[in-house]
Amino acid sequence: MTPRRMDPDAWGRAVIEAVSPEIDYGRFPIKRTAGEDVEVEADIFSDGHDVLAARLLHRREGSKAWAESSMLLYDNDRWRGAFTLREIGTHAYTIEAWVDAFATWKRDLSKRLEAGQEPGVELLVGADLVEAAARGASGAAAKQLLECADMLRKSPPRIGAVEGALSAETGALMAKHGPRGRVTRYGRELSVTVDRERSRFGAWYEFFPRSTSGVPGRHGTFKDCERRLEYVASMGFDVAYLPPIHPIGRTHRKGRNNQTVCLPTDPGSPWAIGSEQGGHCAVHPELGTLDDFRAFRQKAEKLGIEIALDIALQCSPDHPYAKEHPEWFRRRPDGSIRYAENPPKKYEDIYPFDMESETWSPLWEELKGIFLFWAAQGVRIFRVDNPHTKPFAFWERTIREIKQAHPDAIFLSEAFTRPKIMYQLAKLGFTQSYTYFAWRNSKWELTQYLTELTQTPLKEYFNPTFWPNTPDILTAIHQQGGRPAFLSRFVLASTLGANYGVYGPAFELCVNKPRQSGSEEYLDSEKYEIKRWDLDAPHSLKGVIAKVNRARRENPALQSNRGLRFHDTDNEQIICYSKRSENPNSLVIVAVNLDWRYVQSAWVDIPVAALGLDASRPYRVHDLLSGASYVWGTRNFVKLDPNAMPAHLLRVEQ
Amino acid sequence: MTPRRMDPDAWGRAVIEAVSPEIDYGRFPIKRTAGEDVEVEADIFSDGHDVLAARLLHRREGSKAWAESSMLLYDNDRWRGAFTLREIGTHAYTIEAWVDAFATWKRDLSKRLEAGQEPGVELLVGADLVEAAARGASGAAAKQLLECADMLRKSPPRIGAVEGALSAETGALMAKHGPRGRVTRYGRELSVTVDRERSRFGAWYEFFPRSTSGVPGRHGTFKDCERRLEYVASMGFDVAYLPPIHPIGRTHRKGRNNQTVCLPTDPGSPWAIGSEQGGHCAVHPELGTLDDFRAFRQKAEKLGIEIALDIALQCSPDHPYAKEHPEWFRRRPDGSIRYAENPPKKYEDIYPFDMESETWSPLWEELKGIFLFWAAQGVRIFRVDNPHTKPFAFWERTIREIKQAHPDAIFLSEAFTRPKIMYQLAKLGFTQSYTYFAWRNSKWELTQYLTELTQTPLKEYFNPTFWPNTPDILTAIHQQGGRPAFLSRFVLASTLGANYGVYGPAFELCVNKPRQSGSEEYLDSEKYEIKRWDLDAPHSLKGVIAKVNRARRENPALQSNRGLRFHDTDNEQIICYSKRSENPNSLVIVAVNLDWRYVQSAWVDIPVAALGLDASRPYRVHDLLSGASYVWGTRNFVKLDPNAMPAHLLRVEQ
């Protein structure tokens, strides 16, 4: 009930508080990718006027030894240090601080000498401190410290004794070997999940495998998908992501445009998972076999593309689970299994799992097994459908256990819901998250939202991905704005976000007809039918997409969200921002016309010095979309035509 | 190393986070005074779309049973509840939340009915829920619930069955008796220290007992102090606070104006504690005996005044501890005890304790005993000298243990140091704290500082007191501004702060000569000599002080810092603010001329509706300083003459 009390004998004089980054007092890990730093800050102080020292400790999970690096005071009792993460997996960090007796002695001696006081007995005090350190050292260090102590003890005092004691060399030896006395260890070991680089940076392309045959009416197969991968690779995507590939149920199957009656030829929704032909660990027979899937995955690998699968934890009424494990579903008093509802809406083709069932524990194990099954087929990226409708505890446990076996696994949370719920899923283990990007169109909205995502503590654990469209989301701006809007939204998604994705070919072909006015559903949605796409249509954005994806691969600034900064423009329709990385050095400036109707122009202000440029002279920028070069300064004119190219993507030549 | 993991079977669907108030995740208690509320907020949400319920739990330390009160959702997954604290001591609070099956059923049923759907089997689902609650109830409640369940089971459905199930009455019974399923308990029990009212509200008067004889050259006694108390009471002060009253050392005694040599007649500094006549538990013989002190304390009690003592944990070289416990002091290599230093400054009349001594544990016990000794003499308010030069762990332990014996004890921290250190002392147990008020003179500074103290999380644990002067602090504004500055600073301290104090009679007599230019030390400081004060000097502020202290006692708004709000004025030299309490209802508006040279005037804007006044008509204000009455509205003219009265203290008549 009362606050935690110290071990009465273990008190230290230093206090360590307000550590950053730290999520909910260490309840959840922060996230990084291999090669990134963690810059740690803390309030560190003690009673009295003594000088403090502080060290940042870090280690891999399972390792006993801590690596140490020093922390330095920078202002108002705030200290700072950093360490670099090399390996994926879980790492820990914490802080130690203590009163540094030798540094205090040094400072006080200097003050006494400056004031013209005789050092007198103080030299002997210093000698005792140095001698104590020598006892903790060996070899040359011990010898040097003992000599220093001897010099300090000589009477009368020797010239050079004080200089030797106050030297940087002695200081370094003392910092290493000096006894630390009562060390305060921060009360918690904080955790950092280190993922591979793909979690930080990737261009995703979602497509329905059944629409890849190119032959009207013929269901696409994984063999067809192998050809489609070449097209995806030609646009420079990193990840190809497939909607569910499992057998599709027949009971209450939805027809075209989500009708409740369907024709015998309608293929059904891939999210109505499970039939007599199998469940979540089976492949829809019309797509091929599991061997075909593996061949497809290997083809992707050769093309430098990784496969992501959509895992939707729900069943069609025909799923084998419904017969084999009726206890995993909720029953109504009339004995029937409760189908999905969001009253008054009914989803009779879907049975949700009862995650609170009395047999929740074997159910949770079984569901984890689905991920492990696909991991065994070589899949490491899982896009999880509606994770916010399953208990948080399930995800925390499941993701942890899967990552223990596969630390390179990536989980994308598809939770379009209230912000605190989205953030909770990120805290408890999801690697990446969908965002509200699709509905942030104005300069003000984009600036506010991106600032929240990249400049607040969210940046430590919520890794956003930006999708201008998905099979469920055809936003009003695309419906109204057509190709110019698709272009500007594409440049925004792919340059604001190190991670972004599109649902194609609907995206690059600028498909923008809704089922009805006011709806975000596509007319004749691919969710319920097989489509045939004209990949070579002249209005396709594939050429621009390829340029941008090349720019993303060649400019490290675009591979992280950390260096994002918005710049002032004098026109609300023109947004301008830069992304910068320091190691390796890379700087990109982007300007986008948000108005899909009219040509817009603006003066944009670039804070040259803050971006690491020489403020005394102009610099050259190269537009990676048009190929043009310009000379820029602090104030620059841009004019962008939505019907030609609504954006500049400027690499700054340094 | 990894974050704390849940008990695998104890998972609940609700998440409880971002609880407020909460200091450092419950490491430290918040503070309240008896009769005050704690308003608690938290982010509470779960997976899915079910309806949640949440309860705030609280109890006294040592009590097993929790008192429950409901929390309500108000916005964006943020919930709010409150409880009232009646008794001093330590209390705990925490939160529980769960998915409310009946409320979810009710909401969904209403939606189905609104959409014109037949309730069908859903009524049986409700019947099961109600019947389960009946099993947890007894008597009339059980009967009523069973009747409700029976009605729901009737086939065909009866008119009234649904109305009965959806009624507020059934809702209340279900909230009380319904099974809660998987309840999430917040991970911590948070603590609140409840102090008596005096900790929230008090006017302090500091005086040197040795200067009370009224006879030139004669050392004042506790008998003289009894007479002085009547003077203090006539001004309406609540607390009389004395500098150390212990025997004063002779070795290196300081002379007048802190000279390092003294005359045999110089009385020395009361902070050089201890002589052959005793230490911290003895009384300076020239003041009288311990019996005299007790009589003095009783006299104060009769006058409604409480005595506060200054506890300074340091010794003169003549203190008995120096002989009896040399192990409690730090020694230099030459064997001498190390006196206090802040290089290059030396304080040879003071030995600091070595709080890290090998025998720190008995030393700490001994020092705690000093407080307990004076508590046994009836003292409950301790002003602690320089607490920031002793380990934080010492104070946390010592204050906790003293308050276990004396929960009515009040500790005022005299730590004029860096903010994080001052705040840490408040967190770990100090009831009240000195502040930077003495150096905050401009409107901007006062507004910024008071906003920080009263509108940020500091308000939960840092209880400020405002002192315009102390024996160590004669600020530049008093030196330069004389009586007009003393007047305006007095009104600011006593109306901005529910707790304030002055060092008198130097304050009310407007003593303002520094020892030298640029110094904040008084010329001929009372710290080193016996003063004789002309209490009836015509320029004394005692009359104004009496008026303000009466206003403080009669207007509850002035007895807390919670209702402080600053108001716009169109003149940087005029500050205006109000204090408001709702229960009991009380509203005071203060306007002060910050310029001690010139008459200043301003228009001040009063947010009438926000202060609970009827915005449609004027209101009457009564100036408690001048006796005048005015009719005010939203925009009001004030004109204040520093040489007459630089402030309005307006009680709003309601």
PDB file of C-alpha atoms in Angstrom, chain B residues 90-195:
ATOM      1  CA  THR B  90      -1.881   7.542   4.810  1.00  0.00           C
ATOM      2  CA  HIS B  91      -4.578   6.365   2.424  1.00  0.00           C
ATOM      3  CA  ALA B  92      -4.411   4.260  -0.731  1.00  0.00           C
ATOM      4  CA  TYR B  93      -6.356   4.288  -3.958  1.00  0.00           C
ATOM      5  CA  THR B  94      -6.473   2.191  -7.084  1.00  0.00           C
ATOM      6  CA  ILE B  95      -8.796   1.330  -9.952  1.00  0.00           C
ATOM      7  CA  GLU B  96     -10.629  -1.716 -11.247  1.00  0.00           C
ATOM      8  CA  ALA B  97     -12.240  -2.092 -14.648  1.00  0.00           C
ATOM      9  CA  TRP B  98     -13.992  -4.887 -16.483  1.00  0.00           C
ATOM     10  CA  VAL B  99     -16.163  -5.671 -19.462  1.00  0.00           C
ATOM     11  CA  ASP B 100     -19.751  -5.142 -18.299  1.00  0.00           C
ATOM     12  CA  ALA B 101     -21.678  -7.977 -19.918  1.00  0.00           C
ATOM     13  CA  PHE B 102     -25.102  -6.695 -18.900  1.00  0.00           C
ATOM     14  CA  ALA B 103     -24.450  -3.107 -20.036  1.00  0.00           C
ATOM     15  CA  THR B 104     -23.164  -4.469 -23.350  1.00  0.00           C
ATOM     16  CA  TRP B 105     -26.246  -6.643 -23.748  1.00  0.00           C
ATOM     17  CA  LYS B 106     -28.472  -3.654 -22.925  1.00  0.00           C
ATOM     18  CA  ARG B 107     -26.778  -1.390 -25.459  1.00  0.00           C
ATOM     19  CA  ASP B 108     -26.900  -4.046 -28.196  1.00  0.00           C
ATOM     20  CA  LEU B 109     -30.536  -4.893 -27.471  1.00  0.00           C
ATOM     21  CA  SER B 110     -31.481  -1.219 -27.735  1.00  0.00           C
ATOM     22  CA  LYS B 111     -29.703  -0.982 -31.088  1.00  0.00           C
ATOM     23  CA  ARG B 112     -31.452  -4.103 -32.389  1.00  0.00           C
ATOM     24  CA  LEU B 113     -34.844  -2.776 -31.303  1.00  0.00           C
ATOM     25  CA  GLU B 114     -34.153   0.639 -32.824  1.00  0.00           C
ATOM     26  CA  ALA B 115     -33.292  -1.096 -36.109  1.00  0.00           C
ATOM     27  CA  GLY B 116     -36.612  -2.962 -35.921  1.00  0.00           C
ATOM     28  CA  GLN B 117     -35.034  -6.388 -35.355  1.00  0.00           C
ATOM     29  CA  GLU B 118     -36.842  -9.068 -33.344  1.00  0.00           C
ATOM     30  CA  PRO B 119     -35.014  -9.540 -30.021  1.00  0.00           C
ATOM     31  CA  GLY B 120     -35.621 -13.305 -30.248  1.00  0.00           C
ATOM     32  CA  VAL B 121     -32.968 -15.373 -28.517  1.00  0.00           C
ATOM     33  CA  GLU B 122     -31.297 -12.233 -27.162  1.00  0.00           C
ATOM     34  CA  LEU B 123     -33.920 -12.042 -24.422  1.00  0.00           C
ATOM     35  CA  LEU B 124     -32.762 -15.443 -23.181  1.00  0.00           C
ATOM     36  CA  VAL B 125     -29.179 -14.217 -23.215  1.00  0.00           C
ATOM     37  CA  GLY B 126     -30.291 -11.337 -20.978  1.00  0.00           C
ATOM     38  CA  ALA B 127     -32.243 -13.689 -18.740  1.00  0.00           C
ATOM     39  CA  ASP B 128     -29.095 -15.745 -18.133  1.00  0.00           C
ATOM     40  CA  LEU B 129     -27.170 -12.606 -17.167  1.00  0.00           C
ATOM     41  CA  VAL B 130     -29.861 -11.372 -14.802  1.00  0.00           C
ATOM     42  CA  GLU B 131     -30.254 -14.782 -13.207  1.00  0.00           C
ATOM     43  CA  ALA B 132     -26.502 -14.999 -12.588  1.00  0.00           C
ATOM     44  CA  ALA B 133     -26.684 -11.658 -10.769  1.00  0.00           C
ATOM     45  CA  ALA B 134     -29.629 -12.879  -8.705  1.00  0.00           C
ATOM     46  CA  ARG B 135     -27.477 -15.744  -7.457  1.00  0.00           C
ATOM     47  CA  GLY B 136     -25.010 -13.137  -6.103  1.00  0.00           C
ATOM     48  CA  ALA B 137     -27.768 -11.104  -4.416  1.00  0.00           C
ATOM     49  CA  SER B 138     -30.188 -11.777  -1.571  1.00  0.00           C
ATOM     50  CA  GLY B 139     -33.506 -10.560  -0.251  1.00  0.00           C
ATOM     51  CA  ALA B 140     -35.526  -8.096  -2.292  1.00  0.00           C
ATOM     52  CA  ALA B 141     -32.759  -7.575  -4.846  1.00  0.00           C
ATOM     53  CA  ALA B 142     -32.530 -11.290  -5.618  1.00  0.00           C
ATOM     54  CA  LYS B 143     -36.312 -11.509  -5.870  1.00  0.00           C
ATOM     55  CA  GLN B 144     -36.552  -8.559  -8.218  1.00  0.00           C
ATOM     56  CA  LEU B 145     -33.772  -9.872 -10.465  1.00  0.00           C
ATOM     57  CA  LEU B 146     -35.333 -13.340 -10.635  1.00  0.00           C
ATOM     58  CA  GLU B 147     -38.664 -11.804 -11.635  1.00  0.00           C
ATOM     59  CA  CYS B 148     -36.886  -9.835 -14.353  1.00  0.00           C
ATOM     60  CA  ALA B 149     -35.203 -13.030 -15.632  1.00  0.00           C
ATOM     61  CA  ASP B 150     -38.523 -14.920 -15.612  1.00  0.00           C
ATOM     62  CA  MET B 151     -40.186 -12.182 -17.627  1.00  0.00           C
ATOM     63  CA  LEU B 152     -37.404 -12.321 -20.200  1.00  0.00           C
ATOM     64  CA  ARG B 153     -37.866 -16.086 -20.575  1.00  0.00           C
ATOM     65  CA  LYS B 154     -41.606 -15.985 -21.259  1.00  0.00           C
ATOM     66  CA  SER B 155     -42.639 -17.155 -24.698  1.00  0.00           C
ATOM     67  CA  PRO B 156     -44.127 -15.364 -26.516  1.00  0.00           C
ATOM     68  CA  PRO B 157     -42.257 -12.296 -25.144  1.00  0.00           C
ATOM     69  CA  ARG B 158     -44.335 -10.234 -22.719  1.00  0.00           C
ATOM     70  CA  ILE B 159     -44.922  -6.519 -22.969  1.00  0.00           C
ATOM     71  CA  GLY B 160     -42.858  -4.975 -20.187  1.00  0.00           C
ATOM     72  CA  ALA B 161     -40.150  -7.675 -20.151  1.00  0.00           C
ATOM     73  CA  VAL B 162     -37.800  -5.557 -22.236  1.00  0.00           C
ATOM     74  CA  GLU B 163     -38.712  -2.328 -20.461  1.00  0.00           C
ATOM     75  CA  GLY B 164     -38.021  -4.017 -17.107  1.00  0.00           C
ATOM     76  CA  ALA B 165     -34.643  -5.324 -18.234  1.00  0.00           C
ATOM     77  CA  LEU B 166     -33.618  -1.983 -19.687  1.00  0.00           C
ATOM     78  CA  SER B 167     -34.826   0.070 -16.692  1.00  0.00           C
ATOM     79  CA  ALA B 168     -32.464   2.169 -14.595  1.00  0.00           C
ATOM     80  CA  GLU B 169     -33.556   0.186 -11.540  1.00  0.00           C
ATOM     81  CA  THR B 170     -32.470  -3.139 -13.026  1.00  0.00           C
ATOM     82  CA  GLY B 171     -29.297  -1.433 -14.242  1.00  0.00           C
ATOM     83  CA  ALA B 172     -28.454  -0.355 -10.693  1.00  0.00           C
ATOM     84  CA  LEU B 173     -29.126  -3.839  -9.296  1.00  0.00           C
ATOM     85  CA  MET B 174     -27.005  -5.407 -12.023  1.00  0.00           C
ATOM     86  CA  ALA B 175     -24.158  -2.938 -11.408  1.00  0.00           C
ATOM     87  CA  LYS B 176     -24.211  -3.961  -7.757  1.00  0.00           C
ATOM     88  CA  HIS B 177     -24.781  -7.715  -8.007  1.00  0.00           C
ATOM     89  CA  GLY B 178     -23.790  -8.672 -11.552  1.00  0.00           C
ATOM     90  CA  PRO B 179     -20.738 -10.927 -11.863  1.00  0.00           C
ATOM     91  CA  ARG B 180     -17.755  -8.907 -13.044  1.00  0.00           C
ATOM     92  CA  GLY B 181     -15.858 -11.628 -14.870  1.00  0.00           C
ATOM     93  CA  ARG B 182     -12.218 -10.900 -15.577  1.00  0.00           C
ATOM     94  CA  VAL B 183     -11.509  -7.757 -13.564  1.00  0.00           C
ATOM     95  CA  THR B 184      -8.390  -5.759 -14.325  1.00  0.00           C
ATOM     96  CA  ARG B 185      -6.898  -4.216 -11.191  1.00  0.00           C
ATOM     97  CA  TYR B 186      -4.494  -1.349 -11.828  1.00  0.00           C
ATOM     98  CA  GLY B 187      -0.968  -2.591 -11.187  1.00  0.00           C
ATOM     99  CA  ARG B 188      -0.249  -0.299  -8.270  1.00  0.00           C
ATOM    100  CA  GLU B 189      -1.870   0.937  -5.092  1.00  0.00           C
ATOM    101  CA  LEU B 190      -1.261   4.658  -5.038  1.00  0.00           C
ATOM    102  CA  SER B 191      -0.705   6.507  -1.830  1.00  0.00           C
ATOM    103  CA  VAL B 192      -1.966   9.811  -0.489  1.00  0.00           C
ATOM    104  CA  THR B 193      -0.620  11.536   2.608  1.00  0.00           C
ATOM    105  CA  VAL B 194      -3.416  13.377   4.352  1.00  0.00           C
ATOM    106  CA  ASP B 195      -2.245  16.211   6.579  1.00  0.00           C
TER     107      ASP B 195
END
